[in-house]
Amino acid sequence: MRAVTREGLPPYLSISPDTALAELGDPTTTHDFANIAEACARGRADLASRGLQEGGQKTLRLFSTWEITKYLIPVAPAHFRRVLKSNPDLPQGSSETEGGAKWFTLDEVLRLRVYFASEGSKAKEYRPYRPATIPAKMVAVANFKGGVGKTSTCAHLAMSAALDGYKVLVIDLDSQGSMTSIFGGKVTDEWQTVFPLLARHYASHLRRENQGRIDRGEAPHPIDDTLAEALKTSSRDLIQSTHWPNIDLIGAQLNLYWAEFQIPVWRMQGRSWKLWDALSDTLAEDGVLDDYDIVFLDTPPALGYLTINGLSASDILLVPMGASFLEFDSTGRFFDMLHSTFQSIEEGENMAARALGREEMAFEWDAVRTLITRYDGSQQAELAGLMQAYLGPTLSPHWQGFTALIGQAGEQVSGIYEADYRDFNRETYVRGRETFDATYAAFKRLLVGIWRREELEQQADGPAEPQASL
C-alpha cells in the first residue's frame, strides 16, 4: 500500500510528535525480551506442528512412479511397473484410490534401487559411485554473511545426496538451530550438540598432559565435572534419526553458543591443545566416518571457534553468496579472514615443529567452491558474469536460480525435495527442481572426482581391498 500524506509529501515529513508518542508504547525491559522469545517459541511450535504426525514427528512425503522413474531410478515407467508385477516380494507401493497411481516411501525407493542395481542394466547408474575403502567426505557450508542461503543450501545438498542413495550425516554447528528444525531434531541442551565432543577432545589432551606433569613430579591440572562427563560421551550418543531414512543428525540449540566462550578458556589453560582438530579427531576416533558417505557441516555466520572446527574438519568447503556487490565484497573479506586465521595457526604450529625437528603442518582442502544462490537472471546476469570472471573455477558455473517453488517451500519448515509436486503446477515443480538438481550435480562432480583421485592414488600405492560402489 502506498503511503500518502497531505500535499503529496513523502511519509517521513510532517510527522506529529504527539501522534508518534501515542504509538510508541512503554520502554522495553530485559523481561520483555523473555516475553518476545516466548511468543516466537509458541508461533514456531505452531508452524512446525502443521502437517506433522500425531507423535509430533516430521514425516517425509511419498514418491510417485512418475517421480521415481524421472528423478530417482533411471528406468522407463512401463518397465518399472513390469518389474514390480513380476516380483511381488518387492515394495509395491500404495494407491490413494482404487486403481490409482502408486506411491512409495523413500525407504521403499532405496530398496528398489538396490534391486535394480543388482538385476538391471550395468550401463546405468542405479547407485551412486563410492569407493568402499575411502572414508566419508566432510563438507562444510560457510560464510560469515547472513542471508546468503547457507543453511538452505546445506539442507538441500543433504537431501539431494540422500535421494541419490548416499548415507548422510548432518551436523548443525549453528546455535540458531535452523538446520535442526529443518530435519525435525529434538535438542534440549548443549549436551546433545557437538559441545561434549569438543570438551572430550580437550579433556583427553588434559589427561595426557597431566600424565606428563605427574611424571615430572608436578601437580596435575584438575579435570572438572564438565570434562569428566564429556569423557564418557561418544559421537553416537548424539546422533539422532530424522524423517529421512538415510539422513541422521547431530543437532544444535542456543546453549551451543557457550562453546564460543568455553573454548578460549580451555585454550588458555592448555596452550598446546589443537582445538581446530577437536571435531575431526573425535568423529574419526568414534568411527563415524565409516558409517556414512557424506557428512555435511552447517556452520554459524561468523568465523568463531565452532566454524574453525567445521572448516578444518572439512574436505570440501562450499561458500554460498548472492549476486550482489555487498555479498561479493563480504565473501572476499571472508576468504581474507580464512587466510589470516589458518596461516596464523600454521605459523604458530610450525615454529614449534621446526624447533623440535618435527614435520611441519599445513591445512588442505580437496576442493573449495563459491556458489551463487537465489540468482535472478533478469537483474543479476551482468554482476554474476563479472563475479565468474574474477573468481574463475572457484565459482561454480551453475548459478542457482530463484523460482516460485523456492519461495513457496521456504514458507514451510521443509525443503524443496520434501514438497509434494501436486501442491504446485507440475511445470513449476520441474523448473524449481532443475536449479537445485544442477547445484547438486555440480557438487557431485567435485565429490566423485575427489573420490576417484584418491581411489587411483590408493591403487598406485599398492594392492588394496576390492573396490565397491554403494
Short mmCIF file of C-alpha atoms in Angstrom, two decimals:
data_model
loop_
_atom_site.label_atom_id
_atom_site.label_comp_id
_atom_site.label_asym_id
_atom_site.label_seq_id
_atom_site.Cartn_x
_atom_site.Cartn_y
_atom_site.Cartn_z
CA MET A 1 0.00 0.00 0.00
CA ARG A 2 1.43 3.39 -0.99
CA ALA A 3 1.83 5.85 1.88
CA VAL A 4 0.01 9.12 1.24
CA THR A 5 0.45 12.39 3.18
CA ARG A 6 -1.11 15.77 2.84
CA GLU A 7 0.06 17.85 -0.10
CA GLY A 8 1.72 14.74 -1.60
CA LEU A 9 4.74 14.95 0.75
CA PRO A 10 6.85 11.83 1.48
CA PRO A 11 5.67 9.89 4.58
CA TYR A 12 8.72 10.86 6.65
CA LEU A 13 7.85 14.57 6.57
CA SER A 14 5.39 16.32 8.89
CA ILE A 15 5.25 13.52 11.49
CA SER A 16 3.35 14.71 14.56
CA PRO A 17 5.43 14.25 17.75
CA ASP A 18 2.27 13.70 19.81
CA THR A 19 0.96 11.07 17.40
CA ALA A 20 4.36 9.35 17.37
CA LEU A 21 4.40 9.35 21.17
CA ALA A 22 0.93 7.83 21.34
CA GLU A 23 2.06 4.99 19.02
CA LEU A 24 5.33 4.39 20.86
CA GLY A 25 4.32 2.31 23.86
CA ASP A 26 6.29 1.75 27.06
CA PRO A 27 10.09 1.35 27.20
CA THR A 28 11.38 -2.20 26.78
CA THR A 29 12.96 -4.07 29.69
CA THR A 30 15.03 -7.21 29.89
CA HIS A 31 11.90 -9.09 30.99
CA ASP A 32 10.20 -8.06 27.75
CA PHE A 33 12.83 -9.99 25.76
CA ALA A 34 11.60 -13.15 27.51
CA ASN A 35 8.01 -12.35 26.53
CA ILE A 36 9.01 -11.80 22.90
CA ALA A 37 11.04 -15.02 22.88
CA GLU A 38 8.10 -16.93 24.38
CA ALA A 39 5.74 -15.55 21.73
CA CYS A 40 8.19 -16.62 19.00
CA ALA A 41 8.50 -20.07 20.57
CA ARG A 42 4.71 -20.51 20.57
CA GLY A 43 4.49 -19.40 16.97
CA ARG A 44 7.41 -21.58 15.94
CA ALA A 45 5.85 -24.62 17.62
CA ASP A 46 2.55 -23.91 15.88
CA LEU A 47 4.16 -23.64 12.45
CA ALA A 48 6.41 -26.64 12.99
CA SER A 49 3.47 -28.80 14.12
CA ARG A 50 1.43 -28.27 10.97
CA GLY A 51 1.39 -31.39 8.87
CA LEU A 52 3.18 -33.49 11.49
CA GLN A 53 2.03 -36.93 12.56
CA GLU A 54 0.28 -37.45 15.88
CA GLY A 55 3.50 -38.09 17.79
CA GLY A 56 4.76 -34.64 16.83
CA GLN A 57 7.41 -36.01 14.45
CA LYS A 58 8.07 -34.83 10.93
CA THR A 59 7.21 -37.28 8.19
CA LEU A 60 8.61 -37.49 4.68
CA ARG A 61 6.12 -37.47 1.84
CA LEU A 62 5.62 -40.35 -0.58
CA PHE A 63 7.11 -40.54 -4.08
CA SER A 64 5.07 -41.41 -7.18
CA THR A 65 6.04 -43.75 -10.00
CA TRP A 66 6.42 -40.71 -12.27
CA GLU A 67 8.81 -39.02 -9.85
CA ILE A 68 10.80 -42.20 -9.15
CA THR A 69 11.39 -43.01 -12.81
CA LYS A 70 12.11 -39.38 -13.75
CA TYR A 71 14.46 -38.47 -10.89
CA LEU A 72 15.49 -41.44 -8.76
CA ILE A 73 15.72 -44.72 -10.69
CA PRO A 74 16.63 -44.38 -14.39
CA VAL A 75 14.08 -46.77 -15.95
CA ALA A 76 11.03 -46.28 -18.11
CA PRO A 77 7.72 -46.19 -16.17
CA ALA A 78 6.34 -49.16 -18.10
CA HIS A 79 9.44 -51.25 -17.33
CA PHE A 80 9.28 -50.19 -13.67
CA ARG A 81 5.70 -51.42 -13.43
CA ARG A 82 6.55 -54.70 -15.19
CA VAL A 83 9.40 -55.38 -12.75
CA LEU A 84 7.10 -54.83 -9.76
CA LYS A 85 4.44 -57.09 -11.23
CA SER A 86 6.99 -59.84 -11.86
CA ASN A 87 8.48 -59.54 -8.38
CA PRO A 88 5.70 -59.44 -5.76
CA ASP A 89 8.30 -59.55 -2.96
CA LEU A 90 9.49 -56.06 -3.93
CA PRO A 91 7.76 -53.00 -2.44
CA GLN A 92 4.55 -52.48 -4.40
CA GLY A 93 3.65 -49.04 -3.15
CA SER A 94 0.20 -47.87 -2.20
CA SER A 95 -2.66 -46.19 -4.06
CA GLU A 96 -4.84 -43.41 -2.74
CA THR A 97 -7.73 -44.55 -4.94
CA GLU A 98 -8.82 -47.83 -6.50
CA GLY A 99 -6.51 -48.42 -9.47
CA GLY A 100 -4.81 -45.06 -8.90
CA ALA A 101 -1.14 -44.15 -9.18
CA LYS A 102 1.30 -45.97 -6.92
CA TRP A 103 3.18 -44.05 -4.22
CA PHE A 104 6.27 -45.24 -2.35
CA THR A 105 8.17 -44.28 0.78
CA LEU A 106 11.81 -43.28 0.33
CA ASP A 107 12.83 -46.38 2.24
CA GLU A 108 10.97 -48.46 -0.37
CA VAL A 109 12.65 -46.49 -3.16
CA LEU A 110 16.06 -47.28 -1.66
CA ARG A 111 15.19 -50.98 -1.55
CA LEU A 112 14.03 -50.88 -5.17
CA ARG A 113 17.26 -49.12 -6.14
CA VAL A 114 19.26 -51.98 -4.61
CA TYR A 115 17.26 -54.48 -6.68
CA PHE A 116 17.74 -52.60 -9.96
CA ALA A 117 21.46 -52.19 -9.20
CA SER A 118 21.86 -55.96 -8.86
CA GLU A 119 19.49 -57.09 -11.58
CA GLY A 120 19.27 -54.18 -14.01
CA SER A 121 21.50 -52.88 -16.78
CA LYS A 122 25.13 -52.50 -15.73
CA ALA A 123 25.37 -49.47 -18.02
CA LYS A 124 23.05 -47.43 -15.80
CA GLU A 125 23.88 -45.73 -12.52
CA TYR A 126 21.30 -47.12 -10.15
CA ARG A 127 23.51 -46.49 -7.12
CA PRO A 128 25.96 -43.58 -6.84
CA TYR A 129 29.72 -44.01 -7.18
CA ARG A 130 31.50 -44.51 -3.88
CA PRO A 131 34.87 -46.29 -3.38
CA ALA A 132 34.48 -48.63 -0.41
CA THR A 133 37.93 -48.14 1.10
CA ILE A 134 37.77 -44.34 1.41
CA PRO A 135 36.14 -42.69 4.45
CA ALA A 136 33.18 -40.34 4.24
CA LYS A 137 33.83 -36.89 2.87
CA MET A 138 33.10 -33.95 5.16
CA VAL A 139 31.54 -30.89 3.55
CA ALA A 140 31.37 -27.51 5.31
CA VAL A 141 28.97 -24.84 4.08
CA ALA A 142 30.13 -21.48 5.39
CA ASN A 143 30.09 -17.72 5.01
CA PHE A 144 30.02 -15.07 7.69
CA LYS A 145 27.36 -13.01 5.93
CA GLY A 146 23.82 -13.97 6.85
CA GLY A 147 21.03 -14.34 4.32
CA VAL A 148 23.13 -15.95 1.59
CA GLY A 149 21.29 -19.29 1.71
CA LYS A 150 23.92 -21.11 3.73
CA THR A 151 21.60 -23.38 5.73
CA SER A 152 19.12 -23.96 2.90
CA THR A 153 21.96 -24.86 0.53
CA CYS A 154 23.41 -27.29 3.06
CA ALA A 155 19.99 -28.86 3.73
CA HIS A 156 19.13 -29.26 0.06
CA LEU A 157 22.50 -30.78 -0.76
CA ALA A 158 21.97 -33.27 2.06
CA MET A 159 18.52 -34.13 0.74
CA SER A 160 19.80 -34.39 -2.84
CA ALA A 161 22.54 -36.77 -1.75
CA ALA A 162 20.04 -38.85 0.22
CA LEU A 163 17.72 -39.11 -2.79
CA ASP A 164 20.74 -40.14 -4.83
CA GLY A 165 21.29 -43.05 -2.45
CA TYR A 166 24.09 -41.80 -0.19
CA LYS A 167 24.04 -42.25 3.59
CA VAL A 168 24.27 -38.75 5.06
CA LEU A 169 25.06 -37.23 8.46
CA VAL A 170 24.19 -33.57 9.03
CA ILE A 171 25.95 -31.73 11.87
CA ASP A 172 24.46 -28.42 12.95
CA LEU A 173 27.18 -26.15 14.36
CA ASP A 174 24.98 -23.05 14.42
CA SER A 175 23.37 -22.35 17.80
CA GLN A 176 20.37 -20.85 15.99
CA GLY A 177 19.46 -24.47 15.17
CA SER A 178 17.79 -23.80 11.82
CA MET A 179 19.20 -26.97 10.28
CA THR A 180 17.99 -28.91 13.31
CA SER A 181 14.47 -27.53 12.76
CA ILE A 182 14.51 -28.49 9.08
CA PHE A 183 15.22 -32.11 9.98
CA GLY A 184 12.89 -32.19 12.96
CA GLY A 185 15.63 -32.63 15.55
CA LYS A 186 14.92 -32.51 19.28
CA VAL A 187 17.78 -30.93 21.27
CA THR A 188 17.17 -29.99 24.91
CA ASP A 189 20.59 -28.67 25.92
CA GLU A 190 24.24 -28.39 24.85
CA TRP A 191 24.93 -31.99 25.87
CA GLN A 192 23.02 -33.16 22.81
CA THR A 193 25.13 -31.00 20.47
CA VAL A 194 28.80 -31.25 19.44
CA PHE A 195 29.79 -29.45 22.65
CA PRO A 196 30.65 -32.64 24.62
CA LEU A 197 32.80 -33.84 21.68
CA LEU A 198 34.88 -30.68 21.81
CA ALA A 199 35.05 -30.93 25.61
CA ARG A 200 36.08 -34.58 25.34
CA HIS A 201 38.92 -33.73 22.98
CA TYR A 202 40.23 -31.11 25.40
CA ALA A 203 39.77 -33.43 28.39
CA SER A 204 41.75 -36.16 26.61
CA HIS A 205 44.52 -33.67 25.89
CA LEU A 206 44.48 -32.52 29.50
CA ARG A 207 44.65 -36.08 30.76
CA ARG A 208 47.73 -36.79 28.59
CA GLU A 209 49.32 -33.54 29.71
CA ASN A 210 48.62 -34.40 33.34
CA GLN A 211 50.40 -37.71 32.96
CA GLY A 212 53.48 -35.80 31.82
CA ARG A 213 53.17 -33.43 34.76
CA ILE A 214 52.89 -36.36 37.19
CA ASP A 215 55.95 -37.99 35.61
CA ARG A 216 57.85 -34.74 36.23
CA GLY A 217 56.63 -34.56 39.82
CA GLU A 218 54.30 -31.64 39.14
CA ALA A 219 50.70 -31.26 40.29
CA PRO A 220 48.14 -32.20 37.59
CA HIS A 221 45.54 -29.74 36.32
CA PRO A 222 42.06 -30.54 37.70
CA ILE A 223 39.51 -32.20 35.44
CA ASP A 224 36.18 -30.65 36.40
CA ASP A 225 32.74 -32.30 36.27
CA THR A 226 32.04 -31.00 32.74
CA LEU A 227 35.21 -32.54 31.34
CA ALA A 228 34.74 -35.76 33.31
CA GLU A 229 31.23 -36.15 31.90
CA ALA A 230 32.42 -35.35 28.38
CA LEU A 231 34.98 -38.16 28.55
CA LYS A 232 32.04 -40.59 28.76
CA THR A 233 30.31 -39.18 25.66
CA SER A 234 30.53 -40.80 22.22
CA SER A 235 29.52 -39.24 18.92
CA ARG A 236 26.97 -42.00 18.50
CA ASP A 237 25.26 -40.86 21.71
CA LEU A 238 24.47 -37.58 19.97
CA ILE A 239 23.33 -38.85 16.57
CA GLN A 240 19.57 -38.95 16.07
CA SER A 241 17.49 -40.31 13.23
CA THR A 242 15.40 -37.99 11.10
CA HIS A 243 12.28 -38.41 8.99
CA TRP A 244 14.65 -39.20 6.11
CA PRO A 245 15.66 -42.89 6.32
CA ASN A 246 19.23 -42.19 5.18
CA ILE A 247 19.88 -38.82 6.87
CA ASP A 248 20.98 -38.66 10.51
CA LEU A 249 21.57 -35.53 12.57
CA ILE A 250 23.68 -34.08 15.35
CA GLY A 251 21.58 -31.08 16.27
CA ALA A 252 22.15 -27.68 17.82
CA GLN A 253 20.37 -25.29 20.13
CA LEU A 254 21.05 -21.96 21.80
CA ASN A 255 23.31 -23.31 24.56
CA LEU A 256 25.82 -24.49 21.95
CA TYR A 257 26.94 -20.86 21.71
CA TRP A 258 28.52 -21.32 25.13
CA ALA A 259 31.32 -23.18 23.34
CA GLU A 260 32.50 -19.87 21.89
CA PHE A 261 33.25 -18.70 25.45
CA GLN A 262 34.44 -22.00 26.90
CA ILE A 263 36.92 -22.97 24.17
CA PRO A 264 39.21 -19.93 24.67
CA VAL A 265 39.27 -20.70 28.41
CA TRP A 266 40.43 -24.24 27.67
CA ARG A 267 42.90 -22.87 25.13
CA MET A 268 44.43 -20.58 27.76
CA GLN A 269 44.74 -23.48 30.20
CA GLY A 270 46.17 -25.86 27.61
CA ARG A 271 48.08 -23.86 25.03
CA SER A 272 49.32 -26.99 23.26
CA TRP A 273 45.75 -28.20 22.71
CA LYS A 274 44.99 -28.33 18.98
CA LEU A 275 41.43 -27.07 19.23
CA TRP A 276 40.97 -26.99 15.44
CA ASP A 277 41.28 -30.79 15.35
CA ALA A 278 38.68 -31.39 18.08
CA LEU A 279 35.71 -32.23 15.87
CA SER A 280 37.52 -34.24 13.18
CA ASP A 281 39.54 -36.23 15.71
CA THR A 282 36.53 -37.26 17.81
CA LEU A 283 34.41 -38.23 14.79
CA ALA A 284 37.28 -40.31 13.40
CA GLU A 285 38.02 -41.87 16.79
CA ASP A 286 34.38 -42.95 17.14
CA GLY A 287 34.32 -44.50 13.66
CA VAL A 288 31.58 -42.16 12.45
CA LEU A 289 33.26 -41.59 9.09
CA ASP A 290 32.93 -45.32 8.38
CA ASP A 291 29.16 -45.22 8.89
CA TYR A 292 28.33 -42.55 6.30
CA ASP A 293 29.17 -41.46 2.78
CA ILE A 294 28.92 -37.70 3.29
CA VAL A 295 28.93 -35.52 6.42
CA PHE A 296 27.51 -32.01 5.95
CA LEU A 297 28.51 -29.30 8.43
CA ASP A 298 26.28 -26.24 8.71
CA THR A 299 28.40 -23.52 10.32
CA PRO A 300 27.47 -20.30 12.15
CA PRO A 301 27.53 -17.00 10.18
CA ALA A 302 30.75 -15.97 11.93
CA LEU A 303 34.36 -17.13 11.97
CA GLY A 304 34.35 -18.33 15.58
CA TYR A 305 35.72 -21.48 17.17
CA LEU A 306 32.82 -23.67 16.03
CA THR A 307 33.27 -22.52 12.43
CA ILE A 308 37.03 -23.08 12.63
CA ASN A 309 36.38 -26.63 13.81
CA GLY A 310 33.96 -27.21 10.94
CA LEU A 311 36.26 -25.72 8.31
CA SER A 312 39.37 -27.55 9.48
CA ALA A 313 37.45 -30.85 9.65
CA SER A 314 36.06 -30.49 6.14
CA ASP A 315 37.40 -31.95 2.91
CA ILE A 316 35.19 -29.73 0.77
CA LEU A 317 34.31 -26.10 1.52
CA LEU A 318 31.28 -24.51 -0.12
CA VAL A 319 30.69 -20.77 0.24
CA PRO A 320 27.23 -19.57 -0.88
CA MET A 321 26.71 -15.93 -1.82
CA GLY A 322 24.22 -13.80 -3.68
CA ALA A 323 24.96 -11.96 -6.90
CA SER A 324 25.21 -8.53 -5.27
CA PHE A 325 28.10 -6.17 -4.66
CA LEU A 326 27.76 -6.36 -0.87
CA GLU A 327 27.75 -10.16 -0.81
CA PHE A 328 30.67 -10.35 -3.25
CA ASP A 329 32.57 -7.86 -1.10
CA SER A 330 31.71 -9.70 2.12
CA THR A 331 32.71 -13.07 0.67
CA GLY A 332 36.08 -11.66 -0.37
CA ARG A 333 36.63 -10.47 3.20
CA PHE A 334 35.57 -13.91 4.44
CA PHE A 335 38.32 -15.56 2.38
CA ASP A 336 40.78 -12.93 3.57
CA MET A 337 39.91 -13.80 7.15
CA LEU A 338 40.22 -17.53 6.39
CA HIS A 339 43.71 -16.90 5.05
CA SER A 340 44.75 -14.89 8.12
CA THR A 341 43.26 -17.39 10.57
CA PHE A 342 44.67 -20.59 9.12
CA GLN A 343 48.01 -19.04 8.21
CA SER A 344 48.33 -17.88 11.81
CA ILE A 345 47.65 -21.40 13.07
CA GLU A 346 50.18 -22.90 10.65
CA GLU A 347 52.88 -20.38 11.57
CA GLY A 348 52.38 -20.96 15.29
CA GLU A 349 52.45 -24.75 14.95
CA ASN A 350 55.35 -24.85 12.52
CA MET A 351 57.53 -22.57 14.60
CA ALA A 352 57.37 -25.17 17.36
CA ALA A 353 57.70 -28.03 14.87
CA ARG A 354 60.92 -26.59 13.41
CA ALA A 355 62.37 -26.08 16.88
CA LEU A 356 61.66 -29.72 17.76
CA GLY A 357 62.70 -31.10 14.37
CA ARG A 358 59.18 -32.35 13.59
CA GLU A 359 57.30 -32.36 10.31
CA GLU A 360 55.51 -29.09 9.60
CA MET A 361 51.74 -28.99 9.18
CA ALA A 362 49.56 -27.36 6.54
CA PHE A 363 45.81 -27.23 6.12
CA GLU A 364 44.48 -28.59 2.84
CA TRP A 365 41.03 -28.97 1.30
CA ASP A 366 40.17 -31.29 -1.57
CA ALA A 367 38.12 -28.51 -3.16
CA VAL A 368 36.81 -25.04 -2.34
CA ARG A 369 33.94 -23.55 -4.32
CA THR A 370 31.73 -20.50 -4.07
CA LEU A 371 28.22 -20.73 -5.45
CA ILE A 372 25.68 -18.10 -6.37
CA THR A 373 22.29 -18.61 -4.71
CA ARG A 374 18.87 -17.02 -5.31
CA TYR A 375 20.01 -15.86 -8.74
CA ASP A 376 17.72 -13.58 -10.76
CA GLY A 377 18.80 -13.70 -14.39
CA SER A 378 16.74 -10.66 -15.34
CA GLN A 379 18.63 -8.38 -12.93
CA GLN A 380 21.88 -10.03 -11.92
CA ALA A 381 23.36 -11.52 -15.08
CA GLU A 382 25.98 -8.80 -15.58
CA LEU A 383 27.20 -8.86 -11.99
CA ALA A 384 27.19 -12.67 -11.84
CA GLY A 385 29.24 -12.74 -15.04
CA LEU A 386 31.73 -10.31 -13.54
CA MET A 387 31.99 -12.44 -10.40
CA GLN A 388 32.58 -15.51 -12.56
CA ALA A 389 35.31 -13.70 -14.49
CA TYR A 390 37.18 -12.72 -11.34
CA LEU A 391 36.74 -15.97 -9.39
CA GLY A 392 37.14 -18.32 -12.36
CA PRO A 393 36.87 -22.02 -11.43
CA THR A 394 36.47 -21.16 -7.74
CA LEU A 395 32.91 -20.04 -8.55
CA SER A 396 30.60 -22.91 -9.50
CA PRO A 397 29.45 -22.45 -13.13
CA HIS A 398 25.85 -23.18 -12.10
CA TRP A 399 24.06 -20.17 -10.67
CA GLN A 400 21.18 -21.35 -8.50
CA GLY A 401 18.07 -19.60 -9.73
CA PHE A 402 15.20 -18.37 -7.62
CA THR A 403 11.82 -19.83 -8.65
CA ALA A 404 8.27 -19.82 -7.33
CA LEU A 405 8.88 -23.28 -5.87
CA ILE A 406 11.74 -21.94 -3.74
CA GLY A 407 9.60 -19.12 -2.44
CA GLN A 408 6.64 -21.34 -1.58
CA ALA A 409 8.72 -24.09 0.00
CA GLY A 410 10.57 -21.50 2.07
CA GLU A 411 7.32 -20.57 3.79
CA GLN A 412 7.24 -24.00 5.44
CA VAL A 413 9.66 -25.79 7.78
CA SER A 414 10.76 -28.06 4.94
CA GLY A 415 12.96 -28.33 1.91
CA ILE A 416 12.09 -28.27 -1.77
CA TYR A 417 12.64 -32.01 -2.08
CA GLU A 418 10.10 -32.52 0.70
CA ALA A 419 7.43 -30.61 -1.24
CA ASP A 420 4.67 -32.67 -2.87
CA TYR A 421 4.65 -31.73 -6.54
CA ARG A 422 0.85 -31.95 -6.52
CA ASP A 423 0.85 -28.74 -4.47
CA PHE A 424 2.35 -26.91 -7.45
CA ASN A 425 1.87 -26.64 -11.15
CA ARG A 426 3.98 -29.57 -12.42
CA GLU A 427 5.94 -27.27 -14.73
CA THR A 428 6.73 -25.03 -11.74
CA TYR A 429 7.86 -28.05 -9.76
CA VAL A 430 10.10 -29.35 -12.55
CA ARG A 431 11.61 -25.89 -13.12
CA GLY A 432 12.18 -25.40 -9.38
CA ARG A 433 13.84 -28.78 -9.05
CA GLU A 434 16.07 -28.17 -12.04
CA THR A 435 18.09 -25.41 -10.37
CA PHE A 436 18.67 -27.45 -7.19
CA ASP A 437 19.38 -30.61 -9.17
CA ALA A 438 22.01 -28.66 -11.12
CA THR A 439 23.52 -27.37 -7.87
CA TYR A 440 23.77 -30.93 -6.60
CA ALA A 441 25.19 -32.14 -9.93
CA ALA A 442 28.00 -29.56 -9.70
CA PHE A 443 28.71 -30.66 -6.13
CA LYS A 444 28.59 -34.35 -7.04
CA ARG A 445 31.14 -33.82 -9.81
CA LEU A 446 33.50 -32.46 -7.15
CA LEU A 447 32.76 -35.36 -4.83
CA VAL A 448 33.14 -38.08 -7.45
CA GLY A 449 36.32 -36.50 -8.83
CA ILE A 450 37.87 -36.35 -5.36
CA TRP A 451 36.94 -39.95 -4.58
CA ARG A 452 38.29 -41.10 -7.95
CA ARG A 453 41.58 -39.25 -7.37
CA GLU A 454 42.01 -40.94 -4.01
CA GLU A 455 40.99 -44.30 -5.44
CA LEU A 456 43.68 -44.05 -8.13
CA GLU A 457 46.24 -42.93 -5.54
CA GLN A 458 45.42 -46.00 -3.43
CA GLN A 459 45.83 -48.26 -6.44
CA ALA A 460 49.16 -46.64 -7.30
CA ASP A 461 50.40 -47.14 -3.74
CA GLY A 462 49.86 -50.88 -3.92
CA PRO A 463 47.22 -53.60 -3.69
CA ALA A 464 44.11 -52.55 -1.83
CA GLU A 465 40.92 -54.22 -0.82
CA PRO A 466 38.44 -54.71 -3.68
CA GLN A 467 36.57 -51.51 -4.53
CA ALA A 468 32.79 -51.44 -4.49
CA SER A 469 30.07 -48.94 -5.12
CA LEU A 470 27.26 -48.44 -2.68
#
